[in-house]
Coordinates of C-alpha atoms in Angstrom, one line a residue:
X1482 CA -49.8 195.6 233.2
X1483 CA -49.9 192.0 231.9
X1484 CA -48.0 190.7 228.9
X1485 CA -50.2 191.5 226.6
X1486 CA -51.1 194.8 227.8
X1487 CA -47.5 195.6 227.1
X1488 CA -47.4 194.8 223.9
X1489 CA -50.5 196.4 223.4
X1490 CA -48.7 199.5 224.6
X1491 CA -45.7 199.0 222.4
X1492 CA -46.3 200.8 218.9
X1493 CA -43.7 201.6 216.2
X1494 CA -42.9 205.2 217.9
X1495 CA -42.4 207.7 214.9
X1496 CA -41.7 210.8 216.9
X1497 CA -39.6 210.8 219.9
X1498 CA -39.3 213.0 222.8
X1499 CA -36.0 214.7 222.3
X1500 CA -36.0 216.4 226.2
X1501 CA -36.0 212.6 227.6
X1502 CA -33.2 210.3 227.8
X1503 CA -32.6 206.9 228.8
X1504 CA -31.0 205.8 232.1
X1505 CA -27.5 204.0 232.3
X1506 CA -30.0 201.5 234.1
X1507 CA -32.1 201.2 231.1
X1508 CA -29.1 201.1 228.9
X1509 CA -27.7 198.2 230.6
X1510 CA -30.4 196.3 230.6
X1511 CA -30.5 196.8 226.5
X1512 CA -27.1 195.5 226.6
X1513 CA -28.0 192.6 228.4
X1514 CA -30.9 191.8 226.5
X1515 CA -28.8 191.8 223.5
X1516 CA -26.1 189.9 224.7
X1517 CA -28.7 187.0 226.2
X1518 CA -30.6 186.6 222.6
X1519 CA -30.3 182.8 221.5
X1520 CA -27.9 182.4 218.3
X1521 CA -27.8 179.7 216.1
X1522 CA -25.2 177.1 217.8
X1523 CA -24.3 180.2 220.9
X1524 CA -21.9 181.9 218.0
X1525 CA -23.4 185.1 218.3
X1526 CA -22.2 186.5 215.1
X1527 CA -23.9 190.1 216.1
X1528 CA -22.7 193.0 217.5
X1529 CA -24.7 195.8 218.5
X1530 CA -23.8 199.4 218.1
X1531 CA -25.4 201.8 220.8
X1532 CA -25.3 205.6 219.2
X1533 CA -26.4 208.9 221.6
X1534 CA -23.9 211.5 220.2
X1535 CA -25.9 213.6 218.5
X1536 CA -23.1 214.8 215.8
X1537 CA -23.0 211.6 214.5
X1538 CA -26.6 210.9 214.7
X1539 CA -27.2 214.4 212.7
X1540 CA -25.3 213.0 210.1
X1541 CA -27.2 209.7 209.0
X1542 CA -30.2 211.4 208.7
X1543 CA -29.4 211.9 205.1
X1544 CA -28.7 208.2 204.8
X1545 CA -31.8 207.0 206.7
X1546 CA -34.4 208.4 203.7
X1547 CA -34.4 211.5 206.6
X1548 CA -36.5 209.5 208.5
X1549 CA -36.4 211.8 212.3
X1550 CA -36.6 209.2 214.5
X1551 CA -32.8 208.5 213.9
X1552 CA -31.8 212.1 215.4
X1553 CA -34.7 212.4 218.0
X1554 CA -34.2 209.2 219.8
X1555 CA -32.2 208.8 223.1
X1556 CA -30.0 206.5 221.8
X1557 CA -29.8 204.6 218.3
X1558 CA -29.0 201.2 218.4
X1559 CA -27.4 199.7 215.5
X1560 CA -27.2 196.0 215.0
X1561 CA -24.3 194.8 212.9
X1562 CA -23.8 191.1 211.9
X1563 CA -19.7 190.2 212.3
X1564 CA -18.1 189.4 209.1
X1565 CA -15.0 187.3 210.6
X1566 CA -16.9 184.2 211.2
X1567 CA -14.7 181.2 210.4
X1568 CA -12.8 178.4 211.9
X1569 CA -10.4 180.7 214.1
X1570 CA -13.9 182.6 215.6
X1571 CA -15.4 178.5 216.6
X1572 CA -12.5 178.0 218.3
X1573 CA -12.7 181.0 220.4
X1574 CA -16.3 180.2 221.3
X1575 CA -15.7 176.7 222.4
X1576 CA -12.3 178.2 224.3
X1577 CA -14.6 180.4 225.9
X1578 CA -16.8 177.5 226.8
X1579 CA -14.0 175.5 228.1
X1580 CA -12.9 178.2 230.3
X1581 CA -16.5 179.5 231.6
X1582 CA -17.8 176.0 232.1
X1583 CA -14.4 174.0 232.6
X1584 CA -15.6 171.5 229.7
X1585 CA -13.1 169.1 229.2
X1586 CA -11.4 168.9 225.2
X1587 CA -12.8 165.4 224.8
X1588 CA -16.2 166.4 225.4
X1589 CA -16.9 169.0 222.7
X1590 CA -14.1 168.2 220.3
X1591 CA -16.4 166.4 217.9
X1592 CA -18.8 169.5 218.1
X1593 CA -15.7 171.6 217.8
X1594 CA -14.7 169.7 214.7
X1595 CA -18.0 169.4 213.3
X1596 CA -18.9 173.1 213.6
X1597 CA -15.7 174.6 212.1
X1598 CA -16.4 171.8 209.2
X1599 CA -19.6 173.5 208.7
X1600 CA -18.2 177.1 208.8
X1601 CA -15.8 176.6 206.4
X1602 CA -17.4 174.8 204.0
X1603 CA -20.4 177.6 204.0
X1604 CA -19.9 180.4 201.3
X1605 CA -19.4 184.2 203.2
X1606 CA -22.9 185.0 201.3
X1607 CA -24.5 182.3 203.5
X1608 CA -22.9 183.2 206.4
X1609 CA -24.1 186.9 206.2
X1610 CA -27.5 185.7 205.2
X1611 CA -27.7 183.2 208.9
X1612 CA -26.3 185.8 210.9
X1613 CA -28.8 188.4 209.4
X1614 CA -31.4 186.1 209.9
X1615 CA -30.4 185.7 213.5
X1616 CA -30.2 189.8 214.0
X1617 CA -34.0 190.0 213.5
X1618 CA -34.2 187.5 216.5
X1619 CA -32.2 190.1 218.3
X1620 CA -34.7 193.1 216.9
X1621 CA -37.8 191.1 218.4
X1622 CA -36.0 190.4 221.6
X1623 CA -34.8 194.1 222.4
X1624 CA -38.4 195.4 221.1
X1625 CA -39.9 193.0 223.5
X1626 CA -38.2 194.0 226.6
X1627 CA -38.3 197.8 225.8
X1628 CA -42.0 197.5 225.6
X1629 CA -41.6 195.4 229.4
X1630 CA -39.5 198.3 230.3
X1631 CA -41.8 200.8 229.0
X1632 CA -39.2 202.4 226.6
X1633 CA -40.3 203.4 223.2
X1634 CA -38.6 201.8 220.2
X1635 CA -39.1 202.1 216.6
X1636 CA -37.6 199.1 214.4
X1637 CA -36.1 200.3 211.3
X1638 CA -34.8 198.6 208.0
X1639 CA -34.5 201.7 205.6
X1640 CA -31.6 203.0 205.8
X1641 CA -28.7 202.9 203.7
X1642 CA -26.3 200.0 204.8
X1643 CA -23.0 201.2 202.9
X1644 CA -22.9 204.6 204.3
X1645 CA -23.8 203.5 208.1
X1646 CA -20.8 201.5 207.5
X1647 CA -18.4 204.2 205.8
X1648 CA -19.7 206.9 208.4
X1649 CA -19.1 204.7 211.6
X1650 CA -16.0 202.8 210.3
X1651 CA -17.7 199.4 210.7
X1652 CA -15.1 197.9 208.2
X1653 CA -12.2 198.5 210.0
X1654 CA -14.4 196.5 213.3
X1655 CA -14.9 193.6 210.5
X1656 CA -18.5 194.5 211.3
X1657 CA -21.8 195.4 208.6
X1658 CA -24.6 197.4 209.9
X1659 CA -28.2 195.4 209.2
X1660 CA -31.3 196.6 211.5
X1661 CA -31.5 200.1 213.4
X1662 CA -33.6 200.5 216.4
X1663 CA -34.0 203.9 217.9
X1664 CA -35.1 203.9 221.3
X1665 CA -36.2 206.3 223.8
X1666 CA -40.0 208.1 224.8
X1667 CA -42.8 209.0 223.0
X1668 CA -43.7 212.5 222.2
X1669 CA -46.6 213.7 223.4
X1670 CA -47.5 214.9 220.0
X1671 CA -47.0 211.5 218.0
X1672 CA -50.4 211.0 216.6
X1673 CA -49.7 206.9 216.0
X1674 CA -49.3 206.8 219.9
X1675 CA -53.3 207.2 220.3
X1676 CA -54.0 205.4 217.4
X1677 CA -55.8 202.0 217.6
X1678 CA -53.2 199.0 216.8
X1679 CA -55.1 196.7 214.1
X1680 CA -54.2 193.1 213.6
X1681 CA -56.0 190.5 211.7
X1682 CA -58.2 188.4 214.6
X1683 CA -56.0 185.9 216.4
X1684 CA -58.1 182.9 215.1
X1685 CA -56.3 183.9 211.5
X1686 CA -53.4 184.0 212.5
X1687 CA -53.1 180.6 214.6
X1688 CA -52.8 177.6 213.8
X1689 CA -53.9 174.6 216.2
X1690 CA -53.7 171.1 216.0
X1691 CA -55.2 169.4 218.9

């Protein structure tokens, strides 16, 4: 299949095969599809949150407007934005940099400086709001690569925030639930799966200047 006939494939799966399961393989590679998103400046303030126990899944049902996908699908992932971004979490990053690249001080310390300037002078509100921002860039990537991988996915805002949180104990991993994305296989059943995707003609939608 080409690109596009992957993304063609790829649908917003609203019933899930509850008899199928993803591999650890397929699981890693989510991970590292995650991990290798671009973030504003490399700070990754995201964390994702990958859910298969099916206890816990049973129970935020209820707080997902009991929408099934979250209990049917072989795993839930759960992307949370970090809430301890400040000058202490730069300085690990550009630590990190120094160690994995062996970048001397004098090289990034006015990127350092500037950086933890611009961190700290940002209201927590606008931090949450970048780092939210950058978790939908995550959302694309991972929906992207499932539909490479051929894994069904079904992106997913409703839900309520505050008792993700209180259920999983985000608070206490200084971390805020923002996006879900169940993942897993189609049903054979799921009527959207045969249904024809529409989009408005590319030529609307695209811009050139030549």
């Amino acid at each position: 299949m080409s690109s596009i006939e992957k993304l063609q494939w790829r649908y917003a799966t609203k019933k899930f095969d509850q008899s199928k399961k993803l591999t650890e393989s397929q699981i890693d590679i989510l991970k590292n599809t995650f991990n290798l998103t671009a973030t504003s400046y490399g700070l990754q303030p995201l964390k994702l949150l990958i859910l298969s126990n099916q206890e816990i899944k049973n129970s935020l049902l209820e707080h997902s407007f009991n929408q099934s996908q979250v209990t049917d699908c072989s795993h839930l992932l759960i992307i949370c934005i970090k809430t301890n971004i400040d000058g202490d979490y730069v300085d690990n990053k550009f630590d990190l940099e120094k160690k994995e690249r062996g970048t001397p001080e004098e090289v990034i310390k006015d990127f350092r400086a500037f950086l933890k300037g611009t961190i700290t002078t940002k209201s927590k509100e606008e931090i949450e709001t970048s780092a939210i921002n950058q978790a939908y860039i995550s959302l694309g990537n991972l929906m992207t690569v499932c539909a490479f991988e051929k894994i069904d996915s079904c992106p997913m805002e409703g839900f309520n925030s505050q008792k993700f949180d209180e259920v999983l104990e985000l608070e206490k991993q200084q971390l805020k639930s923002v996006l879900l994305l169940p993942v897993g296989f189609r049903a054979e059943d799921d009527f959207m799966s045969t249904l024809k995707k529409v989009r408005i003609p590319v030529e609307e939608s695209v811009i050139e200047i030549h």
